[in-house]
Short mmCIF file of C-alpha atoms in Angstrom, two decimals:
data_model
loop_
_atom_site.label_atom_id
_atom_site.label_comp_id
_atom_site.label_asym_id
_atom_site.label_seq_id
_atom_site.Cartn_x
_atom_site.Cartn_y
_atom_site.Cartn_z
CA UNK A 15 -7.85 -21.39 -36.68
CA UNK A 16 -5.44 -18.50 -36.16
CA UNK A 17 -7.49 -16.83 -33.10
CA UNK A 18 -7.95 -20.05 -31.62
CA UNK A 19 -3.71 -20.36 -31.65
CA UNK A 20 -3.41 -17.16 -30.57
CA UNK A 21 -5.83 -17.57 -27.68
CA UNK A 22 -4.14 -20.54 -26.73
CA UNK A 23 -0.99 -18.81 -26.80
CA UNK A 24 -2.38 -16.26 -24.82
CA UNK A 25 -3.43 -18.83 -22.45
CA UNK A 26 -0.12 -21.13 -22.05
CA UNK A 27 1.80 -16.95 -21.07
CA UNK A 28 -1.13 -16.54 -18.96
CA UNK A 29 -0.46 -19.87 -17.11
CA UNK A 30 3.46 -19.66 -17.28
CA UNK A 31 3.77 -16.09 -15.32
CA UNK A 32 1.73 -17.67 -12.65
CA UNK A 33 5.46 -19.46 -12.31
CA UNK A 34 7.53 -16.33 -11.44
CA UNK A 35 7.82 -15.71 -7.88
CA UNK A 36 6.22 -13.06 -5.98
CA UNK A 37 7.80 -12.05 -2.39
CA UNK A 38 4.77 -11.35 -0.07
CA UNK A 39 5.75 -11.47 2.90
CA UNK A 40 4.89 -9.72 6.55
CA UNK A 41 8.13 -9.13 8.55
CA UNK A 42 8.01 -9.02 12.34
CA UNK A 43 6.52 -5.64 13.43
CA UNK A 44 9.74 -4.07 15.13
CA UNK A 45 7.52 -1.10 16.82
CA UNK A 46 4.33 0.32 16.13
CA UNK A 47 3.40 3.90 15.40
CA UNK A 48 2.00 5.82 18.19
CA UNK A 49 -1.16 7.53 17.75
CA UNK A 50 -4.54 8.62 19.08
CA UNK A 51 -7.11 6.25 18.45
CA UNK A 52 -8.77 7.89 15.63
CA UNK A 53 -5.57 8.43 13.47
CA UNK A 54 -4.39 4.62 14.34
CA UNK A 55 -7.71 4.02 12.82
CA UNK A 56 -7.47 5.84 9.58
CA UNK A 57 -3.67 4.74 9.24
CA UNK A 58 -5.02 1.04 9.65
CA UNK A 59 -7.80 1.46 7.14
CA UNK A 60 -5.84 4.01 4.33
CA UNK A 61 -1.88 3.28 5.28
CA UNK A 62 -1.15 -0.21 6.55
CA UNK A 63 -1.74 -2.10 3.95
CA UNK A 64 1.77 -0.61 1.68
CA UNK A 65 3.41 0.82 4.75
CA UNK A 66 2.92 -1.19 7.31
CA UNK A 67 4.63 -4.76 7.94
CA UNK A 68 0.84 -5.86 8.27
CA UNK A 69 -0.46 -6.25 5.05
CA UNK A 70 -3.28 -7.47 4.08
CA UNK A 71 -2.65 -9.11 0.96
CA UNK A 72 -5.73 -9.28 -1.80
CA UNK A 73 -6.87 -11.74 -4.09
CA UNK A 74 -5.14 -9.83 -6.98
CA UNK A 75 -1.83 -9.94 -5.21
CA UNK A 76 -2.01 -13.42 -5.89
CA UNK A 77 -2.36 -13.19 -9.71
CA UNK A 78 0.17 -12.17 -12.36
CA UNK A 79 0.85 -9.92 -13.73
CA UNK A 80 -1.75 -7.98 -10.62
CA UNK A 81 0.45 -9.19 -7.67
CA UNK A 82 3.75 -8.17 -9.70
CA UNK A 83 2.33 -4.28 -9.28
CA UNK A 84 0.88 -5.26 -5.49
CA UNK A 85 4.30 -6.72 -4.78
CA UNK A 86 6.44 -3.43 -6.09
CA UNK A 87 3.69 -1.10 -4.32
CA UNK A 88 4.05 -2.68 -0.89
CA UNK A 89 7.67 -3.27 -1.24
CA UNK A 90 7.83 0.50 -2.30
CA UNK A 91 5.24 1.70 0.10
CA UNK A 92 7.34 0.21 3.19
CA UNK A 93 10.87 1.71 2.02
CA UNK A 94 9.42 5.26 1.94
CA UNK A 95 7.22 4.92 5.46
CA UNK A 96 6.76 1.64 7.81
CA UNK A 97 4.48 1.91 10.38
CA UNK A 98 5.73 -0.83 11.68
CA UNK A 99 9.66 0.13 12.44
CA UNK A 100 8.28 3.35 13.89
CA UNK A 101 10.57 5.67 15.92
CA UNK A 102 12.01 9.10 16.23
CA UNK A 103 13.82 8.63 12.52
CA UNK A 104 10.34 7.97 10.93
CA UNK A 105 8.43 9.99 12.78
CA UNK A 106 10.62 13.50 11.76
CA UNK A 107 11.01 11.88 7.95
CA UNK A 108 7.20 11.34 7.69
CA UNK A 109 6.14 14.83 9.54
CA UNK A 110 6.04 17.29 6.63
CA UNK A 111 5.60 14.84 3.62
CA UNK A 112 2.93 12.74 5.23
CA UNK A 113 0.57 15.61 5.81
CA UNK A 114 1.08 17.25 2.68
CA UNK A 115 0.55 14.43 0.57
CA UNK A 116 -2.83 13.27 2.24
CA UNK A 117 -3.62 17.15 2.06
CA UNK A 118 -2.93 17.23 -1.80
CA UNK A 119 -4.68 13.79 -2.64
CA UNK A 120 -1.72 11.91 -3.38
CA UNK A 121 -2.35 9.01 -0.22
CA UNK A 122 -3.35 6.68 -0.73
CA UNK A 123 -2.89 6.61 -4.79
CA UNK A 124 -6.00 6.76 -6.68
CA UNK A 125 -5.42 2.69 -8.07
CA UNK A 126 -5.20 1.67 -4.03
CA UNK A 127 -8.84 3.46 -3.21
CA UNK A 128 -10.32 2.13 -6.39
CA UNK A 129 -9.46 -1.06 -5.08
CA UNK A 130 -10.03 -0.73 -1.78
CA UNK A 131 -13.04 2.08 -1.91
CA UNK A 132 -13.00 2.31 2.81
CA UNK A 133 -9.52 3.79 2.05
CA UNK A 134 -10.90 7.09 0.84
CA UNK A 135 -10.29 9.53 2.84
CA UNK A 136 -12.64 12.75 3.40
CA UNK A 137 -12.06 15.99 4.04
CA UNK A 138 -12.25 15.35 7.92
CA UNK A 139 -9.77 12.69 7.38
CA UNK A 140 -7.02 14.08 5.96
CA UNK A 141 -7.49 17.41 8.16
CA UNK A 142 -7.07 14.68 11.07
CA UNK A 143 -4.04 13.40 9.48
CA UNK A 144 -1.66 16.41 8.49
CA UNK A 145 -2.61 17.73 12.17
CA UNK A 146 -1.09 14.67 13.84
CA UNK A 147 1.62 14.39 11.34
CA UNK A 148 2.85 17.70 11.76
CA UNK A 149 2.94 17.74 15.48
CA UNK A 150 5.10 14.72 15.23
#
């Protein structure tokens, strides 16, 4: 009797944060990066999806309390670096940091690539990468 109460108290939360809103949205793309094709298509495969304005949002992003942590990511992800308001200012902000956090592991985070296992990058990759980034 009491498991069956708290299950169904577990259930009624479960169905109740489904209520809060989650912003997911995909502003216009202002200006794209610049890049030769090859690092265009790791960015596209690794980067876009938190730091890009064309997200491709998941199932889980969808589901609370999943799309809560999707929402903050992307949200957070585009403040830091948008590939998709690209210009001088980003490209001299993302220069240095860019290439030495795909060099050290840190892009994408290890929760994005379990999720999405094509962003992985390998050693060929991120050498690819921090070259372009620091000849921005």
């Amino acid at each position: 009797m009491r498991l069956s109460r708290i299950a169904l108290g577990l259930g009624v939360a479960f169905v109740a944060i489904q209520l809060v809103p989650v912003a997911r949205t995909n502003p216009p793309v202002v200006s794209t990066v610049t890049a030769p094709p090859e690092v265009l298509s790791i960015l596209r495969r690794a980067c876009f999806d938190c730091h890009s304005n064309e997200t491709v949002w998941p199932l889980q992003a969808y589901v609370a309390p999943v799309s809560w942590l999707v929402a903050h990511d992307v949200k957070e992800g585009r403040e830091e670096l948008d590939f998709s308001t690209w210009g001088p200012k980003q490209a001299a902000r993302a220069a240095k940091k860019l290439a030495r956090e795909v060099e050290k592991g840190d892009m994408p985070p290890f929760l994005y690539v379990l999720a999405h296992p094509g962003a992985k990058l390998g050693k060929d990759d991120k050498a690819l990468l921090a070259s372009w980034a620091r000849g921005l």
